[in-house]
């Protein structure tokens, strides 16, 4: 299962991300998970693909100036999670961060560097809620203009 991402939520829900078919069988097993903490160097290295891109960092500065987020050391704290997720989706596409394709031949969003940079988890879920009209995105056009 090399290259797969397996997420467990609440101990009862398992979410597997892969490009191929994954068969998962758990029978009378004990599953152990860590608390998700990692040291700052690990998190910072996950965001390096973004922080080392001068053009992207200029866009981040625009996001700060527009009031979407604030800078906190090397990270950026977004005020609205769904806005962070939408921003990440646009940036991932613009900079070609994912080689994996989803329906319609569109590149998937690479969430990991953004979650590290923004100090957030589950951006994908927030984005999916927006796409399914479960969460309203008020400043969509303003976020789009940051990339213009």
C-alpha positions as semicolon CSV with decimal commas, in nm:
position;residue;x (nm);y (nm);z (nm)
1;X;0,000;0,000;0,000
2;X;0,294;0,230;-0,056
3;X;0,184;0,579;-0,144
4;X;-0,163;0,544;0,008
5;X;-0,296;0,784;0,267
6;X;-0,513;0,626;0,532
7;X;-0,708;0,855;0,765
8;X;-0,908;0,733;1,062
9;X;-1,176;0,953;1,215
10;X;-1,322;0,885;1,556
11;X;-1,196;0,528;1,547
12;X;-1,491;0,412;1,335
13;X;-1,448;0,579;0,995
14;X;-1,157;0,488;0,765
15;X;-1,079;0,701;0,460
16;X;-0,824;0,564;0,207
17;X;-0,679;0,782;-0,069
18;X;-0,509;0,607;-0,357
19;X;-0,495;0,604;-0,734
20;X;-0,581;0,235;-0,751
21;X;-0,815;-0,015;-0,588
22;X;-0,742;-0,069;-0,221
23;X;-0,867;-0,373;-0,033
24;X;-0,863;-0,322;0,342
25;X;-0,952;-0,605;0,576
26;X;-0,940;-0,558;0,952
27;X;-1,042;-0,859;1,157
28;X;-0,990;-0,871;1,533
29;X;-0,709;-0,620;1,508
30;X;-0,578;-0,350;1,730
31;X;-0,515;-0,020;1,557
32;X;-0,285;0,232;1,719
33;X;-0,259;0,591;1,616
34;X;-0,030;0,863;1,738
35;X;-0,171;1,197;1,847
36;X;-0,078;1,360;1,517
37;X;0,189;1,583;1,665
38;X;0,511;1,630;1,480
39;X;0,805;1,853;1,535
40;X;0,822;2,193;1,370
41;X;1,093;2,089;1,122
42;X;0,868;1,816;0,980
43;X;0,579;2,056;0,937
44;X;0,801;2,327;0,793
45;X;0,953;2,085;0,540
46;X;0,603;1,985;0,421
47;X;0,532;2,352;0,344
48;X;0,868;2,414;0,172
49;X;0,723;2,365;-0,178
50;X;0,519;2,677;-0,103
51;X;0,747;2,885;0,117
52;X;1,038;2,850;-0,127
53;X;0,823;2,982;-0,416
54;X;0,863;3,363;-0,428
55;X;0,559;3,411;-0,654
56;X;0,338;3,210;-0,418
57;X;0,468;3,400;-0,115
58;X;0,380;3,729;-0,289
59;X;0,024;3,599;-0,326
60;X;0,024;3,508;0,043
61;X;0,123;3,866;0,123
62;X;-0,176;3,986;-0,082
63;X;-0,398;3,749;0,120
64;X;-0,267;3,903;0,443
65;X;-0,323;4,257;0,311
66;X;-0,678;4,166;0,204
67;X;-0,752;4,039;0,557
68;X;-0,797;3,670;0,475
69;X;-0,523;3,560;0,712
70;X;-0,246;3,680;0,940
71;X;0,117;3,579;0,946
72;X;0,228;3,387;1,253
73;X;0,602;3,322;1,223
74;X;0,644;3,120;0,904
75;X;0,280;3,008;0,906
76;X;-0,041;3,184;0,805
77;X;-0,359;3,169;1,013
78;X;-0,676;3,194;0,805
79;X;-0,986;3,346;0,958
80;X;-1,226;3,122;0,760
81;X;-1,131;2,759;0,695
82;X;-1,335;2,719;0,377
83;X;-1,156;3,025;0,233
84;X;-0,822;2,863;0,313
85;X;-0,937;2,544;0,140
86;X;-1,056;2,730;-0,170
87;X;-0,731;2,929;-0,183
88;X;-0,533;2,604;-0,154
89;X;-0,730;2,448;-0,440
90;X;-0,650;2,743;-0,668
91;X;-0,283;2,753;-0,570
92;X;-0,238;2,376;-0,604
93;X;-0,374;2,392;-0,958
94;X;-0,175;2,702;-1,052
95;X;0,157;2,557;-0,936
96;X;0,089;2,200;-1,048
97;X;0,147;2,050;-0,704
98;X;-0,030;1,721;-0,775
99;X;0,034;1,473;-1,053
100;X;-0,273;1,268;-0,955
101;X;-0,577;1,322;-1,175
102;X;-0,942;1,319;-1,071
103;X;-1,263;1,309;-1,273
104;X;-1,262;1,508;-1,594
105;X;-0,884;1,499;-1,625
106;X;-0,836;1,773;-1,366
107;X;-0,540;1,756;-1,127
108;X;-0,624;1,666;-0,769
109;X;-0,548;1,919;-0,496
110;X;-0,232;1,858;-0,295
111;X;-0,352;1,946;0,058
112;X;-0,046;1,855;0,270
113;X;0,172;2,163;0,212
114;X;-0,123;2,396;0,271
115;X;-0,230;2,221;0,590
116;X;0,128;2,259;0,714
117;X;0,155;2,625;0,610
118;X;-0,186;2,717;0,749
119;X;-0,170;2,500;1,063
120;X;-0,504;2,339;0,969
121;X;-0,630;1,984;0,929
122;X;-0,897;1,848;0,695
123;X;-0,887;2,123;0,433
124;X;-1,014;1,863;0,187
125;X;-1,328;1,816;0,395
126;X;-1,390;2,192;0,411
127;X;-1,343;2,216;0,033
128;X;-1,578;1,922;-0,029
129;X;-1,841;2,086;0,193
130;X;-1,811;2,401;-0,020
131;X;-1,837;2,203;-0,346
132;X;-2,147;2,022;-0,216
133;X;-2,304;2,356;-0,113
134;X;-2,292;2,261;0,256
135;X;-2,070;2,560;0,335
136;X;-2,102;2,903;0,179
137;X;-1,793;3,076;0,039
138;X;-1,864;3,449;0,063
139;X;-1,540;3,593;-0,079
140;X;-1,477;3,349;-0,367
141;X;-1,420;3,619;-0,628
142;X;-1,184;3,814;-0,402
143;X;-0,975;3,501;-0,346
144;X;-0,965;3,436;-0,720
145;X;-0,839;3,789;-0,781
146;X;-0,537;3,724;-0,555
147;X;-0,406;3,499;-0,835
148;X;-0,487;3,747;-1,114
